[in-house]
XYZ file of C-alpha atoms in Angstrom:
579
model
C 11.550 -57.403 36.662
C 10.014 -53.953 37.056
C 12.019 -51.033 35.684
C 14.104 -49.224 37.384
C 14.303 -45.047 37.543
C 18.090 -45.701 35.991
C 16.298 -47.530 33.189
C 12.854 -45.069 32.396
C 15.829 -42.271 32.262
C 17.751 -43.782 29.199
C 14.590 -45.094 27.672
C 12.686 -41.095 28.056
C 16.389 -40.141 27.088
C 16.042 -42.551 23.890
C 12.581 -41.579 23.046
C 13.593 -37.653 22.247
C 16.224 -38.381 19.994
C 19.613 -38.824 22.452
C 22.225 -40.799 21.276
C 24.716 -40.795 23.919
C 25.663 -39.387 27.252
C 29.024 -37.173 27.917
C 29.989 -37.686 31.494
C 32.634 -38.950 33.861
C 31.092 -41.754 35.694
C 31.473 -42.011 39.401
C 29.015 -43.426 42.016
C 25.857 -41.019 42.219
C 26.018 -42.072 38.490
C 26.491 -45.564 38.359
C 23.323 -47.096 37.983
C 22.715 -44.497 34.884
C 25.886 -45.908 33.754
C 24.556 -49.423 33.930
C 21.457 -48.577 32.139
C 23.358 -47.189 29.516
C 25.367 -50.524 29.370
C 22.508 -52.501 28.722
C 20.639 -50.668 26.698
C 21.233 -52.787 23.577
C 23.456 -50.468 22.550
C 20.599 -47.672 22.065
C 22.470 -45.533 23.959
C 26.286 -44.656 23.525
C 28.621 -43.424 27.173
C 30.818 -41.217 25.779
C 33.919 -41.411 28.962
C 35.485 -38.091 29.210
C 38.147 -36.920 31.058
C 36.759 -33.463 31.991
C 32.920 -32.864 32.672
C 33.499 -29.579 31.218
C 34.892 -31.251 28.239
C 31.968 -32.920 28.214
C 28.975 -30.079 28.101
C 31.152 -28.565 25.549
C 31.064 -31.654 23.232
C 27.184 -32.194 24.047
C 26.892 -28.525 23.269
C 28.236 -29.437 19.731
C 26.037 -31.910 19.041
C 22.893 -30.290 19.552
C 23.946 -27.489 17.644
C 23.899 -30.084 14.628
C 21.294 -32.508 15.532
C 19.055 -30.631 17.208
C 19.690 -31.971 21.255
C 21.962 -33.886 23.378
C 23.054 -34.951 26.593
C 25.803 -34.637 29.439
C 25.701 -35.884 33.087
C 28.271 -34.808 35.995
C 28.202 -36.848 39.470
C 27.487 -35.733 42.492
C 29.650 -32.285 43.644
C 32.584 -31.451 41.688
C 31.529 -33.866 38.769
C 28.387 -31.577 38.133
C 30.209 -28.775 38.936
C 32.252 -29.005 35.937
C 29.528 -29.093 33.889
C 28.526 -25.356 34.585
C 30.821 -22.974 32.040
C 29.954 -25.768 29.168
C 26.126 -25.541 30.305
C 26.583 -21.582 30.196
C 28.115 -21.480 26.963
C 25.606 -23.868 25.392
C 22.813 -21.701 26.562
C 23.568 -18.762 25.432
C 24.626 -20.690 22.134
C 20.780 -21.777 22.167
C 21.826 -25.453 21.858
C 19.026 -27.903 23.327
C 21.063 -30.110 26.124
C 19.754 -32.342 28.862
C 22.489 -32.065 32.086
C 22.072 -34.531 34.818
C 23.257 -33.746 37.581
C 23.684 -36.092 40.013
C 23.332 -36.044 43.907
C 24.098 -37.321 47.183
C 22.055 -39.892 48.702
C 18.408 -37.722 48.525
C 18.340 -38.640 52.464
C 21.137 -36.730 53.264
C 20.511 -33.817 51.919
C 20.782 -30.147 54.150
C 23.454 -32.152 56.226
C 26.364 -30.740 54.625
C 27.047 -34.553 53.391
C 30.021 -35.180 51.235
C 29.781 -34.056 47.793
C 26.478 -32.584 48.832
C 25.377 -29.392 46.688
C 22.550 -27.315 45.916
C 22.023 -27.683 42.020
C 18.648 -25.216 42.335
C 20.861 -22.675 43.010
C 23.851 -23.994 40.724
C 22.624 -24.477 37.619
C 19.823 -21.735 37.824
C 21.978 -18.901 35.698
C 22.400 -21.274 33.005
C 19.351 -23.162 32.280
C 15.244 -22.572 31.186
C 14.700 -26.010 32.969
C 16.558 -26.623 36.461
C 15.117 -29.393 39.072
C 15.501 -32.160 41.362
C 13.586 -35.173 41.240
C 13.386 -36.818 45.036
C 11.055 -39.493 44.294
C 10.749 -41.780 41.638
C 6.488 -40.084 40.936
C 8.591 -37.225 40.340
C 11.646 -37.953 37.749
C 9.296 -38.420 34.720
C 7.425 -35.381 35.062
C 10.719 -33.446 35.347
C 12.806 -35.294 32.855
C 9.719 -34.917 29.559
C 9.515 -31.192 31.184
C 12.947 -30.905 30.998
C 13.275 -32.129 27.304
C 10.462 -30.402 26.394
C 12.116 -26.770 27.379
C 14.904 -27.481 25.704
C 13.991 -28.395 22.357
C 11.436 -25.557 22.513
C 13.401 -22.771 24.041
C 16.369 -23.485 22.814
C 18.463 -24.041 25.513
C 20.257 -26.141 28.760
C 17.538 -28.276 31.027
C 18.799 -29.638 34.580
C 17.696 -32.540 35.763
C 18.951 -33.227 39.594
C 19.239 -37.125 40.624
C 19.912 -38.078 43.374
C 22.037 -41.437 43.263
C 19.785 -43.422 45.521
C 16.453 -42.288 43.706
C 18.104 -44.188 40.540
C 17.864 -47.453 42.073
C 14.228 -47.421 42.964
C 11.543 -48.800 40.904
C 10.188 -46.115 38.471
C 6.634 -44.995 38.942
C 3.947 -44.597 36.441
C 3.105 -41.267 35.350
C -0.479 -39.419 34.669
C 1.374 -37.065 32.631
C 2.940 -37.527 29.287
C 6.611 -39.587 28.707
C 7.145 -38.172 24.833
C 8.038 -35.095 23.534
C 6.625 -33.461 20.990
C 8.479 -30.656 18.415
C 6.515 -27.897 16.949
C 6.972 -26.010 14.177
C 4.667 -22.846 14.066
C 4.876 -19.815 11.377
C 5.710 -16.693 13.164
C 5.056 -13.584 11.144
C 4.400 -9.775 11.533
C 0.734 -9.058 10.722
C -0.409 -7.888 7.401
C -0.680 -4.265 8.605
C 2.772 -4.685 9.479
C 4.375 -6.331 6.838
C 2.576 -3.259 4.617
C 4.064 -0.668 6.873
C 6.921 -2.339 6.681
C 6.939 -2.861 2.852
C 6.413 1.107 1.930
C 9.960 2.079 4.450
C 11.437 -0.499 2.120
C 10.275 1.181 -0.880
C 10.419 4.385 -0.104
C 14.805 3.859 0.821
C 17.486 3.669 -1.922
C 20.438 3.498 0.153
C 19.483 -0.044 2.300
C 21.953 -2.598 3.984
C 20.608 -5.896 5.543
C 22.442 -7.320 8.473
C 22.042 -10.814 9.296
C 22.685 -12.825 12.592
C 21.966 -16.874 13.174
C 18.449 -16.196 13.156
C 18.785 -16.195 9.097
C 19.586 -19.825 9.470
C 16.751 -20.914 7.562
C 16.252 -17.649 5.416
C 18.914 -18.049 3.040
C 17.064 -17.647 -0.276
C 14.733 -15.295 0.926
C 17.583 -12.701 1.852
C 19.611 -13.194 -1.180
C 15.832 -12.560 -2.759
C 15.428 -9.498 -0.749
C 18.763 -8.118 -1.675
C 18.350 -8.672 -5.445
C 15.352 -6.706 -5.357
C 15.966 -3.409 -2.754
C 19.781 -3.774 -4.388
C 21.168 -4.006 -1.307
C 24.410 -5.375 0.449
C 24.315 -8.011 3.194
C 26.890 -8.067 6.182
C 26.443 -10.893 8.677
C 27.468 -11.383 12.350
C 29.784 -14.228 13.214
C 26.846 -16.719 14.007
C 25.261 -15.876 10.861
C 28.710 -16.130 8.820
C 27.889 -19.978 7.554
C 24.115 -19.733 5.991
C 24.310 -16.134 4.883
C 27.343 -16.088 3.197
C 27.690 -19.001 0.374
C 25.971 -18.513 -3.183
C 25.262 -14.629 -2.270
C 26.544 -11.894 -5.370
C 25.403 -8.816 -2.163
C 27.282 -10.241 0.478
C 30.049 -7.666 2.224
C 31.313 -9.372 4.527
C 31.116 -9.350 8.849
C 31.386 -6.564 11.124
C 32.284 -6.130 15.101
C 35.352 -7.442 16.535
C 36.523 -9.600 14.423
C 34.984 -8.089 10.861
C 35.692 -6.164 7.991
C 35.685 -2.302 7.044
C 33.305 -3.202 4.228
C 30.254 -3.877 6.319
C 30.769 -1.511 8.801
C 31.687 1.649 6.239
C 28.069 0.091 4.285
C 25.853 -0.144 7.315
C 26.949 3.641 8.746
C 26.569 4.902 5.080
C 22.864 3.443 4.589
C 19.721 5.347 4.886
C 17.930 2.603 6.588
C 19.384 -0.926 8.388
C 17.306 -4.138 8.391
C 18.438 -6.265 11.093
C 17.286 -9.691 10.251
C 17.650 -12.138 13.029
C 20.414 -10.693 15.132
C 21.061 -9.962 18.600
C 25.312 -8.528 17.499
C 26.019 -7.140 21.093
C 28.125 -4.267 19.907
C 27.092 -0.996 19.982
C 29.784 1.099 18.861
C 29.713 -0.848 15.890
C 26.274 -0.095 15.010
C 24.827 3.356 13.362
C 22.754 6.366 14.678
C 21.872 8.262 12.135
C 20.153 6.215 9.641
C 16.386 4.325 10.387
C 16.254 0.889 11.853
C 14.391 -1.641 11.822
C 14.888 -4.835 13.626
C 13.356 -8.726 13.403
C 13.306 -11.105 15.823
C 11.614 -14.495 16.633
C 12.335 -13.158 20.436
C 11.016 -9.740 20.626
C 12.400 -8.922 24.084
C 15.436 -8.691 22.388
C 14.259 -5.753 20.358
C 16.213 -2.469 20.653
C 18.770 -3.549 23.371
C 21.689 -3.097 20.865
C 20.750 0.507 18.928
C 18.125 2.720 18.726
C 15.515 1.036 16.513
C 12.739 2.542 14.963
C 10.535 -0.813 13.762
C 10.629 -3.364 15.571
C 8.805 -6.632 14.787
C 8.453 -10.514 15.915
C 8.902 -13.239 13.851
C 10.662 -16.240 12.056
C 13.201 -14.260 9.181
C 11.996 -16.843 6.704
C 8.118 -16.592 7.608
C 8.476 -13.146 7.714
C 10.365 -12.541 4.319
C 8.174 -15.101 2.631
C 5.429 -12.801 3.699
C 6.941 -9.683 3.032
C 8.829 -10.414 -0.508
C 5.880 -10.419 -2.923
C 5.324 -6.435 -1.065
C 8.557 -5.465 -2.466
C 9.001 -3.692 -5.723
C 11.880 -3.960 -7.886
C 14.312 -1.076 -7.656
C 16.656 -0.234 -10.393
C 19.164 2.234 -8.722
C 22.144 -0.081 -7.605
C 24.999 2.474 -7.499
C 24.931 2.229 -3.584
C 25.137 -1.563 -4.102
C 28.037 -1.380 -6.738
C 30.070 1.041 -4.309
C 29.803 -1.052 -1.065
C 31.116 -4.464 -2.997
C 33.776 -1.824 -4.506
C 34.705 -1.244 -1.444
C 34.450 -5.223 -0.741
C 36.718 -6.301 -3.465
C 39.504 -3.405 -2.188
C 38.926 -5.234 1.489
C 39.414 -8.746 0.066
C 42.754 -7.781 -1.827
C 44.158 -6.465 1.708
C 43.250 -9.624 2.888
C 45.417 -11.660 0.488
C 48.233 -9.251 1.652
C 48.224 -11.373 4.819
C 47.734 -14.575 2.776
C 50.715 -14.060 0.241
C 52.998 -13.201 2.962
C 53.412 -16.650 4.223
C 55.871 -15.252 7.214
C 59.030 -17.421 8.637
C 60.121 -19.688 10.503
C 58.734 -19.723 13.813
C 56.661 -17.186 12.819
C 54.642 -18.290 10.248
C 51.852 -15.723 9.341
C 48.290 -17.271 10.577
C 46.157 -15.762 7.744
C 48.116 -18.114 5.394
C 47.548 -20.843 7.606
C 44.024 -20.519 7.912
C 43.593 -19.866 4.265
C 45.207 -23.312 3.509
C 42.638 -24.851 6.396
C 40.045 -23.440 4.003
C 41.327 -24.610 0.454
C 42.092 -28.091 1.702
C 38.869 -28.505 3.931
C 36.215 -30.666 2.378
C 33.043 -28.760 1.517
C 30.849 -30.463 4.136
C 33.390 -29.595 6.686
C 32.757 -28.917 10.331
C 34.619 -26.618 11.663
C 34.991 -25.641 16.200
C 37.362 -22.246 17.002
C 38.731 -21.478 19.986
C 37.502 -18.276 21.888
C 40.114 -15.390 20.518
C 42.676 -15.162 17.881
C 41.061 -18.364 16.054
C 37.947 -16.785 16.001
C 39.311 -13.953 14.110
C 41.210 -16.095 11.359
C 37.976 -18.662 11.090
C 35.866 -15.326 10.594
C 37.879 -13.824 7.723
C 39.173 -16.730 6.261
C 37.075 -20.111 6.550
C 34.381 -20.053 3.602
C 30.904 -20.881 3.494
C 29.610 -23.153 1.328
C 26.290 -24.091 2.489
C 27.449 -27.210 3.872
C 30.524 -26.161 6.042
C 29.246 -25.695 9.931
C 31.162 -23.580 12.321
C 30.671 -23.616 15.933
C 32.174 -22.008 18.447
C 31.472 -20.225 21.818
C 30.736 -17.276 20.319
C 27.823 -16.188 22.870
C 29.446 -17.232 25.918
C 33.147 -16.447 24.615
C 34.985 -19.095 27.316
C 38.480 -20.636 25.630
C 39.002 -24.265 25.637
C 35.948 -24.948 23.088
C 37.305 -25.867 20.071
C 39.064 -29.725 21.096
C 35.824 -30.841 22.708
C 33.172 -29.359 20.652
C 35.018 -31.246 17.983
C 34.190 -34.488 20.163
C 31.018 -34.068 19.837
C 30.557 -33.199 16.543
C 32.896 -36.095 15.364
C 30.341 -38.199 17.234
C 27.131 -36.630 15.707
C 28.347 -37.127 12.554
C 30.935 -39.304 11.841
C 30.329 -38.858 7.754
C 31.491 -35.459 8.137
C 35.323 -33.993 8.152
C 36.035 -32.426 11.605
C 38.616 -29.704 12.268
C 39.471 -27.922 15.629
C 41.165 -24.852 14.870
C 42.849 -24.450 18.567
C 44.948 -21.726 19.878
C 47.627 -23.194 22.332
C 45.949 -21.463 25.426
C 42.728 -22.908 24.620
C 43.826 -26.303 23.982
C 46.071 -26.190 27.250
C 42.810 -25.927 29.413
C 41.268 -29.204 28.539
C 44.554 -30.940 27.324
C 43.259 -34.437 29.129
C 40.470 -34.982 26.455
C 43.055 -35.433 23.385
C 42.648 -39.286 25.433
C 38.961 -39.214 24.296
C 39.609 -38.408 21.155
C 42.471 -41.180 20.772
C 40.171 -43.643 22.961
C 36.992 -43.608 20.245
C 39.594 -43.155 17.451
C 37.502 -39.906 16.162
C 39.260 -38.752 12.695
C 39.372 -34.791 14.199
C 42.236 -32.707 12.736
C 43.320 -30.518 15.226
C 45.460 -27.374 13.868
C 46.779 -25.394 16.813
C 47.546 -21.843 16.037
C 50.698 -21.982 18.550
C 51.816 -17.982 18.956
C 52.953 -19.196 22.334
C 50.985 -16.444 23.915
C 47.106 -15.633 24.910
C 47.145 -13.427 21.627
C 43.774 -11.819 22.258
C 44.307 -10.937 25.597
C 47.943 -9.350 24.202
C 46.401 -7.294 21.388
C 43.193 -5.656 24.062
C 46.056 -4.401 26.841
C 48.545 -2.809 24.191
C 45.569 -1.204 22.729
C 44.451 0.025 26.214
C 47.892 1.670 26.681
C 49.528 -1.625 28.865
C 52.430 -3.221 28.007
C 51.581 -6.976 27.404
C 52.312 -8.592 30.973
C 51.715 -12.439 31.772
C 50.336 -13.065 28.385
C 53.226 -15.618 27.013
C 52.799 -18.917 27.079
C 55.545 -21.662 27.874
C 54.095 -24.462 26.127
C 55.114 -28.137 25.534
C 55.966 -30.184 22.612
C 51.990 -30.274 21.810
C 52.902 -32.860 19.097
C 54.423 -34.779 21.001
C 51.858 -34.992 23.383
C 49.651 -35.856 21.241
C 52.126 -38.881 20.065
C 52.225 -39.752 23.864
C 48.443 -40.207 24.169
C 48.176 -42.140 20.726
C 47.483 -39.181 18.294
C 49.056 -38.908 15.382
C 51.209 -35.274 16.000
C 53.250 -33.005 13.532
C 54.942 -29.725 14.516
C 55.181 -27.298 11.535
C 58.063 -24.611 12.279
C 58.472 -23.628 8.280
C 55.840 -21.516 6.236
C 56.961 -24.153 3.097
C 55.927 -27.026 5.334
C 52.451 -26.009 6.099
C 49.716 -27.005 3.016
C 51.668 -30.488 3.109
C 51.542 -31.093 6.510
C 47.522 -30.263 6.011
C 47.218 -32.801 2.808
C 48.862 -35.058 4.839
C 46.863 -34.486 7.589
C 43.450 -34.713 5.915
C 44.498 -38.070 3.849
C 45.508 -39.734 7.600
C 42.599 -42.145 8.592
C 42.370 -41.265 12.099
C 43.395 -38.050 14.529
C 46.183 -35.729 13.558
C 47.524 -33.102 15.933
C 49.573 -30.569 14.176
C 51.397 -27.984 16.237
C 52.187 -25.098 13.625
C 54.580 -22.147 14.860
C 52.407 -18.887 14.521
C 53.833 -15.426 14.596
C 53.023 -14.258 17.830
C 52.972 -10.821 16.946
C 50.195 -11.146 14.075
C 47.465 -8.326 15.142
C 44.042 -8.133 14.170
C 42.774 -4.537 12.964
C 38.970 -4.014 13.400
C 36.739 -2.548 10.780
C 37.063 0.926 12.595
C 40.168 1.740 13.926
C 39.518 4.748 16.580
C 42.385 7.416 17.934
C 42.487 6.005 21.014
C 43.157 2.571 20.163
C 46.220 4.099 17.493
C 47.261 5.967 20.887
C 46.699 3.375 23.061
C 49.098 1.050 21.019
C 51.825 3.847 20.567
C 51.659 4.168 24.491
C 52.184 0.068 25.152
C 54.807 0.034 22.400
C 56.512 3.241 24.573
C 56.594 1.312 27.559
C 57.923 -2.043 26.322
C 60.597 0.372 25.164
C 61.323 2.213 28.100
C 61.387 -0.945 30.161
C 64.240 -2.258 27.695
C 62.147 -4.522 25.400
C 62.557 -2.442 22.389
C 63.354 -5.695 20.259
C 59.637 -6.514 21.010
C 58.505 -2.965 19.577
C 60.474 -4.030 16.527
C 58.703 -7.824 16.114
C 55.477 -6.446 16.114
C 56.123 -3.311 13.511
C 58.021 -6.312 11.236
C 55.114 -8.597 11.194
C 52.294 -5.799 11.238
C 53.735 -3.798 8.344
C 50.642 -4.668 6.117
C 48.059 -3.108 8.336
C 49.660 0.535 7.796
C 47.630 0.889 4.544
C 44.159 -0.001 6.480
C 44.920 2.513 9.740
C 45.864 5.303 6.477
């Protein structure tokens, strides 16, 4: 029998390295389906409850295996897909979308279901078209793949369901992919230029992003020899941070003083693979230079004063054996001073375990990170999560973290765990979830229970949006629609065939997580966070100080004074940072 365009889809799918498809199968997709089905099990159909769920998981995967795939059927089933598509996008994660259509006949008859996925998925992909005719879908599909993996990024492929049934066409064009490698480097004039700013600086910081990926030993190298301290972005956190003596730590948002007080006290600032997008965290009065494997991104953060293009570990390679030795570390030695003083504020948090009901999150996530295997994977939720897996989850130089860290949507941290239980099932898998986040996608704890996937899912349950909280009291609001009435998550879990704990007692907590981690399949455990825990940012300006004095005013004035109180009680230990 000839081969149908259903079939040359999985096989082209197949070809570049796909192992499954994350979708929700309905009738524009059906014959994919099928194709999938008897595929000799080549290809896995990963049935999700949520499309969105499902770009989120595939999102996951490519992160860690380099690309993936979701499909969505016609209308509101590819609809879904879009915030997962944005947020793997920006992430840079290679992933195929198919979107599926209405009958390609029908289309510009306002049909049922009928959309316009040119203009959909445009925002959020570098590869975004529809394939009418079966001459067409090859072309499109290898061109689709083919931006991915080499951009970095989301490809659409529209289908329309009918199209899928036809007989595929042969193609003058090629049906493989093909993955390139090239050395990208400043040239030697550069490098040189580069080299004597270097040398001719004492008081240097590098600052690392998720472009160091690959550049581990050539920063630590780097550092050694200018004597330098290293601060990383969130992104960067996981390859930057393990088996480094100069490391100080993250700044932005979520950070620590230690970078922050070492980059705004250098003389010059190497940026090494970063895009951070925060300004007001970055310096003005010292040189900077900036390097980047995508030089339109050059200078859009600070003013730079070098700017050059290239792979970090091409370009340190290159640049290393330029770099003389320098022997005056006393700039070094007082920025991981300053390091060790932030670290011992930060067991402050841990020691205080908090109470019941309100245990203190720090502690919890510092258990996560003693208990955690040292290959772990680890997905956090958009907000509070993010700030306890930033100052608390080690590197190792095995551990990955993902999150939606780009994009910054909530509901990541359950599915992305799908999908990197799937990628790698030899690896530990733990979804640190806040109890808005999880809330959003609460359907796909089914998935989870329906593949059995081993994920440990520890939901940081403050019973409020604790991010959202924390930015209106320091604008001067009083916290308003924030708090969350949530159910028994545990026993929703239990209800959908996941093994669920809720942990209400500080004591309770590291063996609740041994027990947790020992249990051969997926735990749920609901653990009662303080929902007054605040996180204070490296810099703590007058206005936010008076912006918090003016929400805590109101919630008095307006009678909730016992509020004021909670939140002085369990944010005692900050008053040493802010003085």
């Amino acid at each position: 029998m000839a081969q149908k365009v259903a079939e040359q889809v999985v096989e082209m799918l197949t070809a570049a390295g796909v192992k499954r498809i994350y979708a929700v199968t309905g009738d524009s997709l059906n014959h994919v389906n099928d194709a999938v089905r008897r595929s000799d099990n080549r290809m896995q159909w990963i049935h999700m409850r949520h499309e969105e769920a499902g770009a989120y998981a595939a999102a996951a995967e490519a992160e860690l295996l380099g690309i993936a795939c979701c499909a969505g059927s016609s209308g509101p089933g590819h609809v879904h897909l879009v915030n997962g598509l944005y947020d793997a996008h920006r992430s840079g994660a290679p992933v195929i979308a198919l979107a599926s259509t209405c009958p390609s006949h029908q289309y510009g008859t306002e049909y049922f279901q009928e959309t316009n996925t040119i203009k959909l998925f445009d925002d959020c992909s570098y590869y975004n078209q529809l394939a009418t005719t079966p001459a067409q879908l090859p072309r499109m599909l290898q061109a689709g793949i083919q931006h991915a993996i080499t951009k970095k990024g989301v490809s659409v492929i529209g289908l329309p369901g009918d199209v899928t049934e036809m007989e595929a066409a042969e193609t003058p064009s090629a049906l493989k992919n093909y993955h390139t490698n090239p050395v990208i480097r400043p040239t030697d004039r550069d490098l040189n230029n580069l080299a004597a700013l270097i040398n001719e600086h004492e008081k240097i910081t590098i600052f690392c992003g998720i472009g160091c990926a690959n550049a581990h030993d050539e920063v630590v190298e780097l550092s050694k020899r200018i004597n330098a301290p290293v601060g990383y972005s969130f992104r960067g956190k996981m390859f930057v941070q393990y088996d480094n003596p100069n490391e100080i730590g993250m700044t932005g948002l979520l950070g620590l003083p230690s970078a922050y007080h070492a980059m705004h006290e250098s003389d010059l600032l190497i940026l090494l693979g970063t895009d951070f997008p925060y300004e007001q965290f970055m310096p003005k009065e010292c040189k900077i230079v900036q390097v980047d494997i995508k030089p339109e991104r050059i200078g859009r953060r600070a003013k730079v004063d070098v700017g050059l293009c290239g792979k970090i570990e091409d370009t340190l390679q290159a640049l290393l054996p330029l770099i003389l030795q320098k022997t005056n570390d006393s700039f070094l030695q007082e920025q991981l001073k300053l390091y060790a003083h932030v670290k011992d504020n930060l067991r402050t948090y841990i020691d205080d375990k908090g109470s019941v009901n309100n245990i203190h999150p720090e502690f919890v996530a510092d258990v996560l990170d003693r208990l955690a295997n040292h290959n772990a994977i680890f997905t956090v939720d958009t907000g509070m999560c993010c700030v306890w897996g930033a100052r608390h989850i080690h590197a190792t130089g095995k551990r990955s973290m993902i999150g939606s860290f780009n994009h910054g949507s909530m509901a990541n941290a359950m599915p992305q765990a799908i999908g990197a239980a799937l990628a790698c099932p030899d690896r530990q898998v733990i979804a640190m979830a806040g109890d808005g986040g999880i809330s959003m996608l609460l359907g796909d704890l089914a998935t989870i229970a329906q593949y059995k996937l081993p994920i440990k899912i520890v939901v940081f349950n403050n019973r409020s949006l604790g991010m959202v909280k924390l930015e209106m009291e320091v604008a001067g609001l009083p916290d308003w629609q924030t708090d969350m009435v949530n159910p028994d998550f545990a026993l929703v879990a239990q209800a959908m065939g996941i093994k669920g704990v809720k942990v209400t007692d500080p004591d309770q907590v590291e063996q609740a997580m041994r027990e947790a981690m020992m249990f051969n399949g997926p735990v749920l455990l609901d653990v009662m966070t303080d929902p007054n825990a605040l996180a204070m940012p490296p810099r703590v300006e007058f206005g936010q100080v008076k912006g918090m004095t003016l929400a805590m005013s109101k919630l008095m004035l307006n009678g909730q004074a016992g509020e004021v109180w909670d939140t002085i009680k369990a944010n005692y230990k900050h008053i040493k940072e802010v003085f």
